[in-house]
């Protein structure tokens, strides 16, 4: 008969190979046997989240944290779930908990840093989607403080600045991306738009022409260039 720890290890192997049904069976068996492992509860929480069993998922993450209050992965997973459920206040409180735990980003594991940056970006996306641009900008900036080279997030920040009527700041952010990542075309397209809305038609045209040099089939750049021809 397999020991509790052997059941846990087998469950983890199934979890990692994405045989989630078998993993769940084994994890539940260990819990019914009276074992309480934070990592098992965390993985069960992930499984329940994927199945849409949100209350069960929350309960698992909370139990994991009652065993290990500093279990970063469980905090992150619970934060994502709270955010998915629209419980932004609770999600924000969990972010603060992570930040207090990791006061020096330079000492943080790069994978963890990336996860937290993407979470800040996810919160920012939500704020931007409901028109709370100042809050979105702050969240994007927090993400970039952790991962400055995340060009997709920096592009979103530039767009937010533009939509918040901070057009020069938008141009500054987007120009930095195109200098550093000249082949990242979404930033060039958005830089062109930022120039265009400030009345700088020539620089806008130049950016979109550059996009077409690098991607001849880019319909967005082609469409925007037509705007410039009407201004000549």
Short mmCIF file of N, CA, C and O in Angstrom, two decimals, residues 112-197:
data_model
loop_
_atom_site.label_atom_id
_atom_site.label_comp_id
_atom_site.label_asym_id
_atom_site.label_seq_id
_atom_site.Cartn_x
_atom_site.Cartn_y
_atom_site.Cartn_z
N UNK A 112 9.17 34.63 -10.58
CA UNK A 112 8.20 35.26 -9.69
C UNK A 112 8.01 36.72 -10.08
O UNK A 112 6.88 37.22 -10.12
N UNK A 113 9.12 37.40 -10.39
CA UNK A 113 9.03 38.79 -10.80
C UNK A 113 8.13 38.94 -12.03
O UNK A 113 7.29 39.83 -12.11
N UNK A 114 8.31 38.04 -13.00
CA UNK A 114 7.50 38.07 -14.21
C UNK A 114 6.03 37.83 -13.92
O UNK A 114 5.16 38.47 -14.49
N UNK A 115 5.76 36.88 -13.02
CA UNK A 115 4.37 36.58 -12.67
C UNK A 115 3.69 37.79 -12.04
O UNK A 115 2.56 38.14 -12.38
N UNK A 116 4.40 38.43 -11.12
CA UNK A 116 3.81 39.58 -10.44
C UNK A 116 3.63 40.74 -11.43
O UNK A 116 2.61 41.43 -11.41
N UNK A 117 4.60 40.92 -12.33
CA UNK A 117 4.48 41.97 -13.34
C UNK A 117 3.24 41.74 -14.20
O UNK A 117 2.48 42.67 -14.48
N UNK A 118 3.02 40.49 -14.62
CA UNK A 118 1.86 40.18 -15.45
C UNK A 118 0.56 40.35 -14.67
O UNK A 118 -0.48 40.70 -15.25
N UNK A 119 0.61 40.13 -13.39
CA UNK A 119 -0.59 40.34 -12.57
C UNK A 119 -0.92 41.82 -12.48
O UNK A 119 -2.08 42.23 -12.58
N UNK A 120 0.11 42.64 -12.27
CA UNK A 120 -0.12 44.10 -12.28
C UNK A 120 -0.69 44.52 -13.63
O UNK A 120 -1.60 45.34 -13.71
N UNK A 121 -0.16 43.93 -14.69
CA UNK A 121 -0.65 44.25 -16.03
C UNK A 121 -2.10 43.84 -16.20
O UNK A 121 -2.90 44.55 -16.82
N UNK A 122 -2.45 42.68 -15.64
CA UNK A 122 -3.84 42.21 -15.72
C UNK A 122 -4.80 43.15 -15.01
O UNK A 122 -5.89 43.46 -15.51
N UNK A 123 -4.39 43.64 -13.84
CA UNK A 123 -5.20 44.62 -13.11
C UNK A 123 -5.33 45.90 -13.94
O UNK A 123 -6.40 46.49 -14.05
N UNK A 124 -4.20 46.31 -14.54
CA UNK A 124 -4.21 47.52 -15.38
C UNK A 124 -5.15 47.37 -16.56
O UNK A 124 -5.90 48.29 -16.91
N UNK A 125 -5.13 46.19 -17.20
CA UNK A 125 -6.03 45.94 -18.33
C UNK A 125 -7.49 46.12 -17.90
O UNK A 125 -8.30 46.68 -18.64
N UNK A 126 -7.80 45.62 -16.70
CA UNK A 126 -9.17 45.74 -16.19
C UNK A 126 -9.53 47.20 -15.96
O UNK A 126 -10.61 47.66 -16.34
N UNK A 127 -8.62 47.94 -15.33
CA UNK A 127 -8.87 49.36 -15.10
C UNK A 127 -9.06 50.10 -16.44
O UNK A 127 -9.98 50.91 -16.59
N UNK A 128 -8.18 49.81 -17.39
CA UNK A 128 -8.28 50.48 -18.69
C UNK A 128 -9.59 50.16 -19.38
O UNK A 128 -10.22 51.02 -20.02
N UNK A 129 -10.04 48.91 -19.22
CA UNK A 129 -11.28 48.48 -19.86
C UNK A 129 -12.52 49.19 -19.35
O UNK A 129 -13.51 49.29 -20.07
N UNK A 130 -12.45 49.69 -18.11
CA UNK A 130 -13.60 50.40 -17.56
C UNK A 130 -13.36 51.91 -17.51
O UNK A 130 -14.10 52.65 -16.87
N UNK A 131 -12.28 52.33 -18.18
CA UNK A 131 -12.03 53.76 -18.32
C UNK A 131 -11.32 54.42 -17.16
O UNK A 131 -11.22 55.64 -17.11
N UNK A 132 -10.78 53.63 -16.23
CA UNK A 132 -10.03 54.20 -15.10
C UNK A 132 -8.56 54.27 -15.50
O UNK A 132 -7.74 53.45 -15.07
N UNK A 133 -8.24 55.25 -16.31
CA UNK A 133 -6.93 55.30 -16.95
C UNK A 133 -5.80 55.63 -15.99
O UNK A 133 -4.70 55.08 -16.11
N UNK A 134 -6.04 56.51 -15.03
CA UNK A 134 -4.98 56.85 -14.07
C UNK A 134 -4.57 55.63 -13.26
O UNK A 134 -3.37 55.39 -13.03
N UNK A 135 -5.56 54.85 -12.83
CA UNK A 135 -5.26 53.63 -12.07
C UNK A 135 -4.53 52.62 -12.95
O UNK A 135 -3.61 51.94 -12.49
N UNK A 136 -4.96 52.53 -14.21
CA UNK A 136 -4.31 51.61 -15.15
C UNK A 136 -2.85 51.99 -15.34
O UNK A 136 -1.96 51.12 -15.32
N UNK A 137 -2.59 53.27 -15.51
CA UNK A 137 -1.22 53.75 -15.69
C UNK A 137 -0.34 53.37 -14.51
O UNK A 137 0.78 52.89 -14.67
N UNK A 138 -0.87 53.54 -13.30
CA UNK A 138 -0.10 53.21 -12.11
C UNK A 138 0.24 51.72 -12.05
O UNK A 138 1.35 51.34 -11.67
N UNK A 139 -0.73 50.88 -12.43
CA UNK A 139 -0.49 49.44 -12.41
C UNK A 139 0.52 49.02 -13.48
O UNK A 139 1.38 48.17 -13.24
N UNK A 140 0.42 49.62 -14.68
CA UNK A 140 1.40 49.31 -15.72
C UNK A 140 2.80 49.73 -15.27
O UNK A 140 3.79 49.03 -15.53
N UNK A 141 2.90 50.86 -14.60
CA UNK A 141 4.19 51.34 -14.12
C UNK A 141 4.78 50.39 -13.06
O UNK A 141 5.99 50.15 -13.03
N UNK A 142 3.91 49.84 -12.22
CA UNK A 142 4.37 48.87 -11.23
C UNK A 142 4.91 47.62 -11.92
O UNK A 142 5.93 47.05 -11.50
N UNK A 143 4.21 47.19 -12.97
CA UNK A 143 4.66 46.02 -13.73
C UNK A 143 6.03 46.27 -14.34
O UNK A 143 6.92 45.42 -14.29
N UNK A 144 6.21 47.45 -14.91
CA UNK A 144 7.46 47.78 -15.60
C UNK A 144 8.60 48.03 -14.61
O UNK A 144 9.77 47.88 -14.97
N UNK A 145 8.26 48.41 -13.39
CA UNK A 145 9.31 48.56 -12.37
C UNK A 145 9.95 47.20 -12.08
O UNK A 145 11.13 47.11 -11.76
N UNK A 146 9.16 46.14 -12.24
CA UNK A 146 9.66 44.79 -12.03
C UNK A 146 10.33 44.23 -13.28
O UNK A 146 11.35 43.57 -13.20
N UNK A 147 9.71 44.48 -14.43
CA UNK A 147 10.20 43.92 -15.70
C UNK A 147 10.23 45.03 -16.76
O UNK A 147 9.31 45.14 -17.59
N UNK A 148 11.26 45.86 -16.76
CA UNK A 148 11.31 47.03 -17.67
C UNK A 148 11.29 46.68 -19.15
O UNK A 148 10.92 47.52 -19.97
N UNK A 149 11.70 45.46 -19.50
CA UNK A 149 11.80 45.09 -20.92
C UNK A 149 10.56 44.38 -21.45
O UNK A 149 10.58 43.84 -22.55
N UNK A 150 9.48 44.39 -20.68
CA UNK A 150 8.23 43.81 -21.18
C UNK A 150 7.60 44.80 -22.15
O UNK A 150 6.81 45.67 -21.77
N UNK A 151 7.97 44.66 -23.42
CA UNK A 151 7.57 45.67 -24.41
C UNK A 151 6.07 45.74 -24.65
O UNK A 151 5.53 46.80 -24.98
N UNK A 152 5.36 44.62 -24.47
CA UNK A 152 3.91 44.64 -24.65
C UNK A 152 3.25 45.49 -23.57
O UNK A 152 2.32 46.27 -23.85
N UNK A 153 3.76 45.38 -22.33
CA UNK A 153 3.20 46.17 -21.23
C UNK A 153 3.56 47.64 -21.42
O UNK A 153 2.73 48.54 -21.19
N UNK A 154 4.77 47.92 -21.86
CA UNK A 154 5.18 49.31 -22.09
C UNK A 154 4.35 49.93 -23.21
O UNK A 154 4.01 51.12 -23.16
N UNK A 155 4.00 49.13 -24.21
CA UNK A 155 3.14 49.63 -25.29
C UNK A 155 1.76 49.97 -24.75
O UNK A 155 1.18 51.01 -25.09
N UNK A 156 1.23 49.11 -23.88
CA UNK A 156 -0.07 49.39 -23.27
C UNK A 156 -0.02 50.66 -22.44
O UNK A 156 -0.98 51.44 -22.42
N UNK A 157 1.10 50.87 -21.75
CA UNK A 157 1.26 52.10 -20.97
C UNK A 157 1.22 53.31 -21.90
O UNK A 157 0.55 54.31 -21.59
N UNK A 158 1.92 53.22 -23.02
CA UNK A 158 1.90 54.33 -23.98
C UNK A 158 0.50 54.62 -24.48
O UNK A 158 0.08 55.78 -24.58
N UNK A 159 -0.26 53.57 -24.79
CA UNK A 159 -1.64 53.75 -25.25
C UNK A 159 -2.47 54.42 -24.17
O UNK A 159 -3.27 55.33 -24.45
N UNK A 160 -2.28 53.99 -22.94
CA UNK A 160 -3.04 54.57 -21.82
C UNK A 160 -2.74 56.06 -21.65
O UNK A 160 -3.65 56.86 -21.41
N UNK A 161 -1.46 56.40 -21.77
CA UNK A 161 -1.10 57.81 -21.68
C UNK A 161 -1.82 58.61 -22.78
O UNK A 161 -2.34 59.70 -22.52
N UNK A 162 -1.83 58.07 -23.99
CA UNK A 162 -2.48 58.76 -25.10
C UNK A 162 -3.98 58.93 -24.84
O UNK A 162 -4.53 60.01 -25.02
N UNK A 163 -4.62 57.84 -24.38
CA UNK A 163 -6.07 57.90 -24.12
C UNK A 163 -6.39 58.83 -22.95
O UNK A 163 -7.49 59.35 -22.85
N UNK A 164 -5.41 59.02 -22.07
CA UNK A 164 -5.59 59.92 -20.93
C UNK A 164 -5.19 61.35 -21.27
O UNK A 164 -5.00 62.19 -20.40
N UNK A 165 -5.01 61.61 -22.57
CA UNK A 165 -4.66 62.93 -23.09
C UNK A 165 -3.26 63.39 -22.67
O UNK A 165 -2.96 64.57 -22.64
N UNK A 166 -2.38 62.42 -22.39
CA UNK A 166 -0.97 62.71 -22.10
C UNK A 166 -0.16 62.27 -23.33
O UNK A 166 0.64 61.34 -23.28
N UNK A 167 -0.40 62.97 -24.42
CA UNK A 167 0.10 62.51 -25.72
C UNK A 167 1.63 62.55 -25.82
O UNK A 167 2.24 61.65 -26.40
N UNK A 168 2.25 63.58 -25.27
CA UNK A 168 3.71 63.66 -25.34
C UNK A 168 4.36 62.54 -24.53
O UNK A 168 5.39 61.98 -24.94
N UNK A 169 3.75 62.20 -23.40
CA UNK A 169 4.28 61.10 -22.60
C UNK A 169 4.11 59.77 -23.34
O UNK A 169 4.98 58.90 -23.30
N UNK A 170 3.00 59.66 -24.07
CA UNK A 170 2.77 58.46 -24.88
C UNK A 170 3.86 58.32 -25.94
O UNK A 170 4.43 57.25 -26.14
N UNK A 171 4.16 59.43 -26.61
CA UNK A 171 5.20 59.41 -27.65
C UNK A 171 6.55 59.03 -27.05
O UNK A 171 7.31 58.25 -27.63
N UNK A 172 6.84 59.56 -25.88
CA UNK A 172 8.11 59.25 -25.21
C UNK A 172 8.22 57.75 -24.91
O UNK A 172 9.24 57.12 -25.20
N UNK A 173 7.16 57.17 -24.33
CA UNK A 173 7.19 55.75 -23.97
C UNK A 173 7.33 54.88 -25.21
O UNK A 173 8.15 53.96 -25.26
N UNK A 174 6.53 55.18 -26.23
CA UNK A 174 6.52 54.34 -27.43
C UNK A 174 7.81 54.49 -28.24
O UNK A 174 8.28 53.53 -28.85
N UNK A 175 8.38 55.69 -28.22
CA UNK A 175 9.66 55.90 -28.91
C UNK A 175 10.77 55.08 -28.27
O UNK A 175 11.65 54.55 -28.96
N UNK A 176 10.73 54.98 -26.94
CA UNK A 176 11.74 54.18 -26.23
C UNK A 176 11.68 52.72 -26.67
O UNK A 176 12.70 52.06 -26.83
N UNK A 177 10.46 52.23 -26.87
CA UNK A 177 10.33 50.83 -27.30
C UNK A 177 10.88 50.63 -28.70
O UNK A 177 11.62 49.68 -28.97
N UNK A 178 10.52 51.53 -29.61
CA UNK A 178 10.97 51.35 -31.00
C UNK A 178 12.49 51.49 -31.13
O UNK A 178 13.10 50.87 -32.00
N UNK A 179 13.09 52.29 -30.25
CA UNK A 179 14.56 52.39 -30.26
C UNK A 179 15.19 51.09 -29.76
O UNK A 179 16.17 50.60 -30.32
N UNK A 180 14.61 50.55 -28.72
CA UNK A 180 15.18 49.36 -28.11
C UNK A 180 14.81 48.08 -28.85
O UNK A 180 15.59 47.13 -28.93
N UNK A 181 13.57 48.06 -29.37
CA UNK A 181 13.07 46.87 -30.08
C UNK A 181 12.53 47.30 -31.45
O UNK A 181 11.31 47.39 -31.65
N UNK A 182 13.40 47.61 -32.39
CA UNK A 182 12.97 48.16 -33.68
C UNK A 182 12.03 47.26 -34.47
O UNK A 182 11.28 47.74 -35.32
N UNK A 183 12.06 45.97 -34.21
CA UNK A 183 11.20 45.05 -34.95
C UNK A 183 9.86 44.79 -34.26
O UNK A 183 9.05 44.00 -34.75
N UNK A 184 9.63 45.45 -33.13
CA UNK A 184 8.35 45.25 -32.43
C UNK A 184 7.32 46.21 -33.04
O UNK A 184 7.20 47.37 -32.67
N UNK A 185 6.58 45.70 -34.00
CA UNK A 185 5.72 46.54 -34.84
C UNK A 185 4.49 47.11 -34.13
O UNK A 185 4.06 48.22 -34.47
N UNK A 186 3.88 46.41 -33.16
CA UNK A 186 2.74 47.02 -32.46
C UNK A 186 3.08 48.38 -31.85
O UNK A 186 2.25 49.30 -31.88
N UNK A 187 4.31 48.52 -31.33
CA UNK A 187 4.71 49.81 -30.74
C UNK A 187 4.85 50.86 -31.83
O UNK A 187 4.48 52.03 -31.63
N UNK A 188 5.38 50.49 -33.00
CA UNK A 188 5.53 51.46 -34.11
C UNK A 188 4.15 51.95 -34.58
O UNK A 188 3.97 53.13 -34.87
N UNK A 189 3.21 51.03 -34.68
CA UNK A 189 1.87 51.42 -35.11
C UNK A 189 1.26 52.40 -34.11
O UNK A 189 0.68 53.43 -34.49
N UNK A 190 1.41 52.10 -32.81
CA UNK A 190 0.85 52.98 -31.79
C UNK A 190 1.59 54.31 -31.70
O UNK A 190 0.99 55.34 -31.43
N UNK A 191 2.90 54.28 -31.97
CA UNK A 191 3.66 55.54 -32.00
C UNK A 191 3.16 56.41 -33.15
O UNK A 191 2.99 57.63 -32.99
N UNK A 192 2.92 55.79 -34.31
CA UNK A 192 2.36 56.53 -35.43
C UNK A 192 1.03 57.17 -35.08
O UNK A 192 0.79 58.34 -35.40
N UNK A 193 0.17 56.43 -34.41
CA UNK A 193 -1.13 56.97 -34.00
C UNK A 193 -0.97 58.15 -33.04
O UNK A 193 -1.69 59.15 -33.12
N UNK A 194 0.00 58.00 -32.13
CA UNK A 194 0.22 59.07 -31.15
C UNK A 194 0.72 60.34 -31.84
O UNK A 194 0.33 61.45 -31.47
N UNK A 195 1.60 60.18 -32.83
CA UNK A 195 2.02 61.34 -33.62
C UNK A 195 0.82 61.94 -34.36
O UNK A 195 0.64 63.16 -34.39
N UNK A 196 0.03 61.08 -34.97
CA UNK A 196 -1.07 61.54 -35.82
C UNK A 196 -2.08 62.38 -35.03
O UNK A 196 -2.52 63.43 -35.50
N UNK A 197 -2.43 61.91 -33.81
CA UNK A 197 -3.45 62.63 -33.03
C UNK A 197 -2.93 63.95 -32.48
O UNK A 197 -3.71 64.78 -32.01
#
